[in-house]
Amino acid sequence: MTSEPMSVYEAIRMRRDVRAEFTGEQISEEQLTRILEAGHAAPSVGNTQPWDFVVVQKPETLATFAEHVAGCRRDFADSLPEDRRETFDPIKVEGITESGTGIVVTYDPNRGGTHVLGRRTVDDTGVFSAVLAIQNIWLAAVAEGVGVGWVSFYEEQYLTEMMNVPEGVRPIAWLCVGPVSKFQETPDLVRFGWRAGRPLAEAVHRESF
Amino acid sequence: MTSEPMSVYEAIRMRRDVRAEFTGEQISEEQLTRILEAGHAAPSVGNTQPWDFVVVQKPETLATFAEHVAGCRRDFADSLPEDRRETFDPIKVEGITESGTGIVVTYDPNRGGTHVLGRRTVDDTGVFSAVLAIQNIWLAAVAEGVGVGWVSFYEEQYLTEMMNVPEGVRPIAWLCVGPVSKFQETPDLVRFGWRAGRPLAEAVHRESF
């Protein structure tokens, strides 16, 4: 986008959950490697690095997953009261085929063996580590002029089988990743009137909740 | 640290899980606000922003939590086979009092009501959103020359009661946050021989796991 490297704060400010702005071009291998390296540099409990990244670019696979997601989208729409369904109708929930690349992020709870340093009392710190990797990927992508859209309208078991994820390993996200025409100024769910944000002051407490 | 804003990739590369390098000075209010704003700018499922941030700076509270964590550290040490216990012994697992500031990040599953857009099939996308906020905080802190250390040696119920976290809301992390003398080049768990990382190539798969 520019010749200056993007600052942390700028990337955090510009980052969007992209659905409609993918250009249809594919991310370059060099960019893909850099953003995967960024993910792999995330912190992890006990240095377990419990993530794996499955890069999906075959058009048939993208189309098959998009069809599954469309079904889950319909189920959600059907579950809504009428006024919410009308608000939901124009909202795009994925850019699976348009992005040209999916990254499926998985979590392996057995990475690191029995005695994981830091996971004894809070077991979820394992899966949380894989989520931290996702945010590194997301921000690095923004610095590359590449959009990321996290798709969560899928059945976990379906994605597990589709990607041949081994038993005991869990897929936790499908990220649509590809060049974008622009990053929207305002998040889609705010623009379409689904849900406004709340001020930071409401989220901050002092000394006690 | 420098007059140029830090780039995304530089922050990702420099970021460490800090224990021993806190200077003992307290983070400024301006810096604290900027890194909390960074956390609050994270993506969230259905734009629920399900996080809260409890800022803890009272020395008595920090000392009380540090004592609880010391007990959990002993329990973990006792659970280890002898060779692992010797490797673990010199590893510092927290900088609660030295950092001068704790940020307790919580997750509220009821934020956003019954019909959360994107959480119907994968309920965990709720708590994952709060984890994304943590990584924004972590990287913004690095850009400020401020270290973050995620402490996970605690009993969740203990922290819930200590912070008066309301029923149904879950504390998911205690972050030690404060100015640092330096960021280590190599992660502590690698330096102390606890666990080496694996190459990115092992984590990347193509088209299928």
CSV table of C-alpha atoms in Angstrom, one decimal:
chain,number,residue,atom,x,y,z
A,1,MET,CA,0.0,0.0,0.0
A,2,THR,CA,2.8,2.4,1.0
A,3,SER,CA,6.5,2.1,1.1
A,4,GLU,CA,6.7,2.7,4.9
A,5,PRO,CA,6.1,-0.4,7.0
A,6,MET,CA,2.7,-0.1,8.7
A,7,SER,CA,2.8,0.6,12.5
A,8,VAL,CA,1.1,-1.6,15.0
A,9,TYR,CA,-1.5,1.0,15.9
A,10,GLU,CA,-2.3,1.7,12.3
A,11,ALA,CA,-2.9,-2.0,11.6
A,12,ILE,CA,-5.1,-2.4,14.7
A,13,ARG,CA,-7.1,0.6,13.6
A,14,MET,CA,-7.5,-0.4,9.9
A,15,ARG,CA,-8.1,-4.2,10.5
A,16,ARG,CA,-11.6,-5.4,9.4
A,17,ASP,CA,-13.3,-8.7,9.3
A,18,VAL,CA,-13.4,-8.8,5.5
A,19,ARG,CA,-16.3,-10.3,3.5
A,20,ALA,CA,-17.1,-8.2,0.4
A,21,GLU,CA,-13.8,-6.4,-0.5
A,22,PHE,CA,-11.7,-9.3,-1.8
A,23,THR,CA,-10.4,-8.5,-5.3
A,24,GLY,CA,-10.4,-12.1,-6.5
A,25,GLU,CA,-6.6,-12.1,-6.9
A,26,GLN,CA,-4.6,-14.6,-4.9
A,27,ILE,CA,-2.2,-13.7,-2.2
A,28,SER,CA,1.5,-14.2,-3.3
A,29,GLU,CA,3.5,-17.1,-1.8
A,30,GLU,CA,5.9,-14.5,-0.2
A,31,GLN,CA,3.1,-12.7,1.5
A,32,LEU,CA,1.5,-16.0,2.6
A,33,THR,CA,4.8,-17.1,4.1
A,34,ARG,CA,5.3,-13.8,6.0
A,35,ILE,CA,1.8,-13.9,7.6
A,36,LEU,CA,2.2,-17.5,8.5
A,37,GLU,CA,5.6,-16.7,10.1
A,38,ALA,CA,3.8,-14.0,12.1
A,39,GLY,CA,1.2,-16.5,13.3
A,40,HIS,CA,4.0,-18.9,14.2
A,41,ALA,CA,5.7,-16.2,16.3
A,42,ALA,CA,2.7,-15.9,18.6
A,43,PRO,CA,3.1,-16.7,22.4
A,44,SER,CA,1.9,-20.1,23.5
A,45,VAL,CA,1.4,-21.7,26.9
A,46,GLY,CA,4.6,-23.7,27.8
A,47,ASN,CA,5.9,-22.9,24.3
A,48,THR,CA,3.8,-25.7,22.9
A,49,GLN,CA,3.0,-23.9,19.6
A,50,PRO,CA,-0.2,-26.1,19.5
A,51,TRP,CA,-1.4,-24.7,16.2
A,52,ASP,CA,-1.3,-26.0,12.6
A,53,PHE,CA,-2.2,-24.1,9.5
A,54,VAL,CA,-3.9,-25.8,6.6
A,55,VAL,CA,-3.7,-23.6,3.4
A,56,VAL,CA,-6.6,-24.3,1.1
A,57,GLN,CA,-6.6,-23.0,-2.5
A,58,LYS,CA,-8.2,-25.6,-4.7
A,59,PRO,CA,-11.3,-24.0,-6.1
A,60,GLU,CA,-13.4,-27.1,-5.7
A,61,THR,CA,-12.6,-27.3,-2.0
A,62,LEU,CA,-13.4,-23.6,-1.5
A,63,ALA,CA,-16.7,-24.1,-3.3
A,64,THR,CA,-17.6,-27.1,-1.2
A,65,PHE,CA,-17.0,-25.3,2.0
A,66,ALA,CA,-18.9,-22.2,0.8
A,67,GLU,CA,-21.9,-24.4,0.2
A,68,HIS,CA,-21.8,-25.8,3.7
A,69,VAL,CA,-21.5,-22.3,5.1
A,70,ALA,CA,-24.5,-21.2,3.1
A,71,GLY,CA,-26.5,-23.9,4.8
A,72,CYS,CA,-25.5,-22.8,8.2
A,73,ARG,CA,-26.2,-19.2,7.3
A,74,ARG,CA,-29.8,-20.2,6.4
A,75,ASP,CA,-30.2,-22.1,9.7
A,76,PHE,CA,-29.2,-19.0,11.6
A,77,ALA,CA,-31.5,-16.7,9.6
A,78,ASP,CA,-34.4,-19.1,10.2
A,79,SER,CA,-33.7,-19.0,14.0
A,80,LEU,CA,-34.1,-15.2,14.1
A,81,PRO,CA,-37.2,-13.2,15.0
A,82,GLU,CA,-38.5,-11.3,12.0
A,83,ASP,CA,-37.0,-7.8,12.7
A,84,ARG,CA,-33.6,-9.3,13.2
A,85,ARG,CA,-33.9,-11.5,10.1
A,86,GLU,CA,-34.5,-8.4,8.0
A,87,THR,CA,-31.4,-6.7,9.5
A,88,PHE,CA,-29.4,-9.9,8.9
A,89,ASP,CA,-30.5,-10.5,5.3
A,90,PRO,CA,-28.1,-8.2,3.4
A,91,ILE,CA,-25.1,-9.1,5.6
A,92,LYS,CA,-22.4,-11.1,3.9
A,93,VAL,CA,-20.9,-13.7,6.3
A,94,GLU,CA,-18.0,-15.0,4.2
A,95,GLY,CA,-15.7,-14.5,1.2
A,96,ILE,CA,-14.5,-18.1,0.9
A,97,THR,CA,-14.2,-18.4,-2.9
A,98,GLU,CA,-13.5,-14.7,-3.7
A,99,SER,CA,-10.5,-14.6,-1.3
A,100,GLY,CA,-8.9,-17.4,-3.1
A,101,THR,CA,-7.2,-18.8,0.0
A,102,GLY,CA,-8.5,-20.4,3.2
A,103,ILE,CA,-6.3,-20.9,6.2
A,104,VAL,CA,-7.8,-23.5,8.6
A,105,VAL,CA,-6.2,-23.0,12.0
A,106,THR,CA,-6.2,-26.1,14.3
A,107,TYR,CA,-5.4,-26.8,17.9
A,108,ASP,CA,-3.6,-29.9,19.2
A,109,PRO,CA,-4.1,-30.4,23.0
A,110,ASN,CA,-1.5,-33.1,23.0
A,111,ARG,CA,1.4,-31.0,21.7
A,112,GLY,CA,3.8,-30.6,24.7
A,113,GLY,CA,2.9,-33.9,26.4
A,114,THR,CA,1.6,-34.4,29.9
A,115,HIS,CA,3.3,-31.6,31.8
A,116,VAL,CA,2.5,-28.4,30.0
A,117,LEU,CA,4.0,-25.4,31.9
A,118,GLY,CA,1.2,-23.0,32.6
A,119,ARG,CA,-1.8,-25.2,31.6
A,120,ARG,CA,-2.3,-27.1,34.9
A,121,THR,CA,-4.9,-24.9,36.4
A,122,VAL,CA,-6.4,-23.3,33.2
A,123,ASP,CA,-6.6,-25.9,30.5
A,124,ASP,CA,-8.0,-23.5,28.0
A,125,THR,CA,-4.7,-21.6,27.8
A,126,GLY,CA,-3.9,-24.3,25.2
A,127,VAL,CA,-6.6,-23.4,22.7
A,128,PHE,CA,-6.2,-19.7,23.6
A,129,SER,CA,-2.6,-19.9,22.3
A,130,ALA,CA,-3.9,-20.9,18.8
A,131,VAL,CA,-6.2,-17.9,18.9
A,132,LEU,CA,-3.3,-15.5,19.6
A,133,ALA,CA,-1.7,-16.9,16.5
A,134,ILE,CA,-4.8,-15.9,14.5
A,135,GLN,CA,-4.5,-12.2,15.7
A,136,ASN,CA,-0.9,-12.1,14.6
A,137,ILE,CA,-1.9,-13.4,11.2
A,138,TRP,CA,-4.7,-10.9,11.0
A,139,LEU,CA,-2.5,-7.8,11.8
A,140,ALA,CA,0.4,-9.0,9.6
A,141,ALA,CA,-2.1,-9.4,6.7
A,142,VAL,CA,-3.3,-5.8,7.2
A,143,ALA,CA,0.3,-4.6,6.9
A,144,GLU,CA,0.5,-6.5,3.6
A,145,GLY,CA,-2.7,-4.9,2.2
A,146,VAL,CA,-4.3,-8.3,2.6
A,147,GLY,CA,-7.7,-8.9,4.2
A,148,VAL,CA,-8.8,-11.6,6.6
A,149,GLY,CA,-12.3,-12.7,7.3
A,150,TRP,CA,-13.0,-15.2,10.1
A,151,VAL,CA,-15.8,-17.6,9.0
A,152,SER,CA,-17.6,-19.2,11.9
A,153,PHE,CA,-20.8,-20.4,10.2
A,154,TYR,CA,-19.8,-24.1,10.0
A,155,GLU,CA,-20.2,-27.3,11.8
A,156,GLU,CA,-16.9,-28.3,13.5
A,157,GLN,CA,-17.4,-32.0,12.7
A,158,TYR,CA,-17.9,-31.2,9.0
A,159,LEU,CA,-14.7,-29.2,8.8
A,160,THR,CA,-12.8,-31.8,10.7
A,161,GLU,CA,-13.7,-34.5,8.2
A,162,MET,CA,-13.3,-32.2,5.2
A,163,MET,CA,-9.7,-31.3,6.1
A,164,ASN,CA,-8.8,-34.8,7.4
A,165,VAL,CA,-7.9,-33.3,10.8
A,166,PRO,CA,-6.6,-36.1,13.0
A,167,GLU,CA,-8.5,-37.4,16.0
A,168,GLY,CA,-8.0,-35.2,19.1
A,169,VAL,CA,-7.0,-32.2,17.0
A,170,ARG,CA,-9.6,-29.4,16.7
A,171,PRO,CA,-10.2,-26.9,13.8
A,172,ILE,CA,-10.9,-23.6,15.5
A,173,ALA,CA,-11.2,-21.2,12.5
A,174,TRP,CA,-11.5,-20.8,8.8
A,175,LEU,CA,-9.8,-17.6,7.7
A,176,CYS,CA,-10.5,-16.2,4.2
A,177,VAL,CA,-7.2,-14.5,3.2
A,178,GLY,CA,-6.7,-12.4,0.1
A,179,PRO,CA,-5.9,-9.0,-1.4
A,180,VAL,CA,-8.6,-6.4,-0.9
A,181,SER,CA,-9.7,-3.3,-2.7
A,182,LYS,CA,-9.9,-1.4,0.6
A,183,PHE,CA,-10.6,-1.8,4.3
A,184,GLN,CA,-14.0,-0.4,5.3
A,185,GLU,CA,-13.8,2.5,7.8
A,186,THR,CA,-16.7,1.1,9.8
A,187,PRO,CA,-17.2,-2.6,10.7
A,188,ASP,CA,-19.9,-4.3,8.6
A,189,LEU,CA,-22.1,-5.2,11.6
A,190,VAL,CA,-22.2,-1.5,12.6
A,191,ARG,CA,-22.8,-0.3,9.0
A,192,PHE,CA,-25.6,-2.7,8.5
A,193,GLY,CA,-27.2,-1.8,11.9
A,194,TRP,CA,-26.7,-5.3,13.4
A,195,ARG,CA,-24.9,-4.2,16.6
A,196,ALA,CA,-23.1,-1.0,17.6
A,197,GLY,CA,-20.0,-1.1,19.8
A,198,ARG,CA,-19.8,0.2,23.3
A,199,PRO,CA,-17.4,2.8,24.7
A,200,LEU,CA,-14.1,1.6,26.2
A,201,ALA,CA,-15.0,3.3,29.5
A,202,GLU,CA,-17.7,0.8,30.0
A,203,ALA,CA,-15.3,-2.1,29.6
A,204,VAL,CA,-12.6,-0.7,32.0
A,205,HIS,CA,-12.9,-1.3,35.8
A,206,ARG,CA,-10.4,-0.3,38.5
A,207,GLU,CA,-9.1,-2.7,41.2
A,208,SER,CA,-12.2,-4.9,41.1
A,209,PHE,CA,-14.9,-5.7,38.6
B,1,MET,CA,12.0,3.5,22.5
B,2,THR,CA,12.5,5.3,19.2
B,3,SER,CA,10.8,8.2,17.6
B,4,GLU,CA,9.5,6.1,14.7
B,5,PRO,CA,6.3,4.2,15.4
B,6,MET,CA,7.0,0.4,15.6
B,7,SER,CA,6.0,-1.7,12.7
B,8,VAL,CA,3.6,-4.7,13.0
B,9,TYR,CA,6.3,-7.2,12.1
B,10,GLU,CA,8.9,-5.6,14.4
B,11,ALA,CA,6.4,-5.8,17.3
B,12,ILE,CA,5.6,-9.4,16.5
B,13,ARG,CA,9.3,-10.3,16.4
B,14,MET,CA,10.2,-8.4,19.6
B,15,ARG,CA,7.2,-9.5,21.7
B,16,ARG,CA,8.1,-11.7,24.7
B,17,ASP,CA,6.1,-13.2,27.6
B,18,VAL,CA,7.9,-11.0,30.2
B,19,ARG,CA,8.7,-12.2,33.8
B,20,ALA,CA,12.1,-10.9,34.9
B,21,GLU,CA,12.6,-7.6,32.9
B,22,PHE,CA,10.0,-5.3,34.6
B,23,THR,CA,11.8,-2.1,35.8
B,24,GLY,CA,9.5,-1.6,38.8
B,25,GLU,CA,8.2,1.7,37.3
B,26,GLN,CA,4.5,1.9,36.6
B,27,ILE,CA,3.0,2.3,33.1
B,28,SER,CA,1.7,5.9,32.5
B,29,GLU,CA,-2.1,6.5,32.3
B,30,GLU,CA,-1.7,7.6,28.7
B,31,GLN,CA,0.1,4.4,27.7
B,32,LEU,CA,-2.4,2.3,29.6
B,33,THR,CA,-5.3,4.0,27.8
B,34,ARG,CA,-3.7,3.5,24.4
B,35,ILE,CA,-3.1,-0.2,25.0
B,36,LEU,CA,-6.6,-0.8,26.3
B,37,GLU,CA,-8.0,1.1,23.3
B,38,ALA,CA,-6.0,-1.4,21.2
B,39,GLY,CA,-7.6,-4.3,23.0
B,40,HIS,CA,-11.0,-2.8,22.6
B,41,ALA,CA,-10.4,-2.5,18.8
B,42,ALA,CA,-10.1,-6.3,18.4
B,43,PRO,CA,-12.6,-8.2,16.3
B,44,SER,CA,-15.4,-10.0,18.1
B,45,VAL,CA,-18.0,-12.5,17.0
B,46,GLY,CA,-21.2,-10.6,16.2
B,47,ASN,CA,-19.5,-7.4,17.3
B,48,THR,CA,-20.3,-8.5,20.9
B,49,GLN,CA,-17.1,-7.1,22.4
B,50,PRO,CA,-17.5,-9.6,25.2
B,51,TRP,CA,-14.4,-8.5,27.1
B,52,ASP,CA,-13.9,-6.4,30.2
B,53,PHE,CA,-10.6,-5.1,31.6
B,54,VAL,CA,-10.0,-4.9,35.3
B,55,VAL,CA,-6.9,-2.7,36.0
B,56,VAL,CA,-5.3,-3.7,39.3
B,57,GLN,CA,-2.6,-1.5,40.8
B,58,LYS,CA,-3.0,-1.7,44.6
B,59,PRO,CA,0.2,-3.2,46.0
B,60,GLU,CA,-1.8,-5.3,48.6
B,61,THR,CA,-3.9,-6.9,45.8
B,62,LEU,CA,-0.9,-7.6,43.7
B,63,ALA,CA,0.9,-9.2,46.6
B,64,THR,CA,-2.1,-11.3,47.5
B,65,PHE,CA,-2.5,-12.6,44.0
B,66,ALA,CA,1.3,-13.3,43.8
B,67,GLU,CA,1.0,-15.4,46.9
B,68,HIS,CA,-1.8,-17.5,45.4
B,69,VAL,CA,0.3,-18.0,42.2
B,70,ALA,CA,3.3,-19.1,44.2
B,71,GLY,CA,1.2,-21.9,45.6
B,72,CYS,CA,0.0,-23.0,42.2
B,73,ARG,CA,3.6,-22.9,41.0
B,74,ARG,CA,4.7,-25.3,43.8
B,75,ASP,CA,1.8,-27.6,43.0
B,76,PHE,CA,3.0,-27.8,39.4
B,77,ALA,CA,6.6,-28.3,40.5
B,78,ASP,CA,5.5,-31.2,42.7
B,79,SER,CA,3.7,-32.8,39.8
B,80,LEU,CA,6.8,-33.1,37.7
B,81,PRO,CA,9.2,-36.0,37.3
B,82,GLU,CA,12.7,-35.1,38.8
B,83,ASP,CA,14.5,-34.1,35.6
B,84,ARG,CA,11.7,-31.8,34.5
B,85,ARG,CA,11.5,-30.3,38.0
B,86,GLU,CA,15.2,-29.4,37.9
B,87,THR,CA,14.7,-27.7,34.5
B,88,PHE,CA,11.6,-25.9,35.8
B,89,ASP,CA,13.2,-24.7,39.1
B,90,PRO,CA,15.0,-21.5,37.8
B,91,ILE,CA,12.1,-20.4,35.5
B,92,LYS,CA,10.2,-17.4,36.8
B,93,VAL,CA,6.5,-17.7,36.0
B,94,GLU,CA,5.2,-14.2,36.9
B,95,GLY,CA,6.1,-10.6,37.5
B,96,ILE,CA,2.9,-9.6,39.3
B,97,THR,CA,4.3,-7.1,41.9
B,98,GLU,CA,7.3,-5.9,39.9
B,99,SER,CA,5.2,-5.0,36.8
B,100,GLY,CA,3.1,-2.7,39.0
B,101,THR,CA,-0.1,-3.3,37.0
B,102,GLY,CA,-2.3,-6.3,36.4
B,103,ILE,CA,-5.0,-6.3,33.7
B,104,VAL,CA,-7.5,-9.1,34.3
B,105,VAL,CA,-9.4,-9.8,31.1
B,106,THR,CA,-12.8,-11.3,31.4
B,107,TYR,CA,-15.3,-12.9,29.0
B,108,ASP,CA,-19.1,-12.4,29.3
B,109,PRO,CA,-21.0,-15.0,27.2
B,110,ASN,CA,-24.3,-13.1,27.7
B,111,ARG,CA,-23.1,-9.9,25.9
B,112,GLY,CA,-25.1,-9.7,22.7
B,113,GLY,CA,-28.1,-11.6,23.9
B,114,THR,CA,-29.6,-14.8,22.5
B,115,HIS,CA,-28.9,-14.5,18.8
B,116,VAL,CA,-25.2,-13.8,18.4
B,117,LEU,CA,-24.3,-13.5,14.7
B,118,GLY,CA,-21.6,-16.2,14.1
B,119,ARG,CA,-21.7,-18.0,17.4
B,120,ARG,CA,-24.5,-20.5,16.6
B,121,THR,CA,-22.4,-23.4,15.5
B,122,VAL,CA,-19.1,-22.6,17.3
B,123,ASP,CA,-19.9,-21.3,20.7
B,124,ASP,CA,-16.2,-20.8,21.6
B,125,THR,CA,-15.9,-18.0,19.1
B,126,GLY,CA,-17.2,-15.9,22.0
B,127,VAL,CA,-14.4,-16.5,24.4
B,128,PHE,CA,-11.9,-16.5,21.4
B,129,SER,CA,-12.9,-12.9,20.8
B,130,ALA,CA,-11.6,-11.9,24.2
B,131,VAL,CA,-8.3,-13.7,23.5
B,132,LEU,CA,-7.9,-11.6,20.2
B,133,ALA,CA,-8.2,-8.5,22.4
B,134,ILE,CA,-5.3,-9.8,24.5
B,135,GLN,CA,-3.0,-10.1,21.5
B,136,ASN,CA,-3.8,-6.5,20.4
B,137,ILE,CA,-2.9,-5.4,24.0
B,138,TRP,CA,0.3,-7.4,23.9
B,139,LEU,CA,1.5,-5.9,20.5
B,140,ALA,CA,0.5,-2.4,21.3
B,141,ALA,CA,2.4,-2.7,24.6
B,142,VAL,CA,5.6,-3.7,22.8
B,143,ALA,CA,5.2,-0.6,20.6
B,144,GLU,CA,5.2,1.4,23.8
B,145,GLY,CA,8.3,-0.3,25.2
B,146,VAL,CA,6.0,-2.0,27.7
B,147,GLY,CA,6.1,-5.6,28.6
B,148,VAL,CA,3.3,-8.1,29.1
B,149,GLY,CA,3.4,-11.4,30.9
B,150,TRP,CA,0.4,-13.7,30.8
B,151,VAL,CA,0.1,-15.5,34.2
B,152,SER,CA,-1.8,-18.7,34.1
B,153,PHE,CA,-0.7,-20.3,37.4
B,154,TYR,CA,-4.0,-19.6,39.2
B,155,GLU,CA,-7.3,-21.2,40.2
B,156,GLU,CA,-10.1,-19.6,38.1
B,157,GLN,CA,-12.5,-19.6,41.0
B,158,TYR,CA,-10.0,-17.8,43.2
B,159,LEU,CA,-9.5,-15.0,40.7
B,160,THR,CA,-13.3,-14.8,40.2
B,161,GLU,CA,-13.9,-14.2,43.9
B,162,MET,CA,-10.9,-11.9,44.4
B,163,MET,CA,-11.9,-9.6,41.6
B,164,ASN,CA,-15.7,-9.8,42.3
B,165,VAL,CA,-16.3,-11.0,38.8
B,166,PRO,CA,-20.1,-11.4,38.4
B,167,GLU,CA,-21.7,-14.8,38.1
B,168,GLY,CA,-21.6,-16.1,34.5
B,169,VAL,CA,-18.6,-13.9,33.6
B,170,ARG,CA,-15.2,-15.7,33.4
B,171,PRO,CA,-11.8,-14.3,34.0
B,172,ILE,CA,-9.6,-15.6,31.2
B,173,ALA,CA,-6.2,-14.0,31.9
B,174,TRP,CA,-4.1,-12.0,34.3
B,175,LEU,CA,-1.7,-9.9,32.4
B,176,CYS,CA,1.3,-8.3,34.1
B,177,VAL,CA,1.9,-5.0,32.4
B,178,GLY,CA,4.8,-2.6,32.9
B,179,PRO,CA,7.9,-0.9,31.5
B,180,VAL,CA,10.8,-3.2,30.8
B,181,SER,CA,14.6,-2.8,30.7
B,182,LYS,CA,14.7,-4.9,27.5
B,183,PHE,CA,12.9,-7.6,25.6
B,184,GLN,CA,14.9,-10.9,25.6
B,185,GLU,CA,16.0,-12.1,22.2
B,186,THR,CA,15.1,-15.7,23.0
B,187,PRO,CA,11.9,-16.8,24.8
B,188,ASP,CA,12.5,-17.8,28.4
B,189,LEU,CA,11.3,-21.4,27.9
B,190,VAL,CA,13.8,-21.9,25.1
B,191,ARG,CA,16.7,-20.2,27.0
B,192,PHE,CA,16.1,-22.3,30.1
B,193,GLY,CA,15.8,-25.5,28.1
B,194,TRP,CA,12.2,-26.2,28.9
B,195,ARG,CA,11.0,-26.6,25.3
B,196,ALA,CA,12.3,-25.6,21.9
B,197,GLY,CA,10.1,-24.4,19.1
B,198,ARG,CA,9.4,-26.3,16.0
B,199,PRO,CA,10.0,-25.0,12.4
B,200,LEU,CA,7.1,-23.3,10.6
B,201,ALA,CA,7.3,-25.9,7.8
B,202,GLU,CA,6.1,-28.6,10.2
B,203,ALA,CA,3.0,-26.5,11.1
B,204,VAL,CA,1.9,-25.8,7.5
B,205,HIS,CA,-0.1,-28.2,5.5
B,206,ARG,CA,-1.5,-27.9,2.0
B,207,GLU,CA,-5.1,-28.5,1.0
B,208,SER,CA,-5.7,-31.1,3.7
B,209,PHE,CA,-4.2,-31.7,7.2
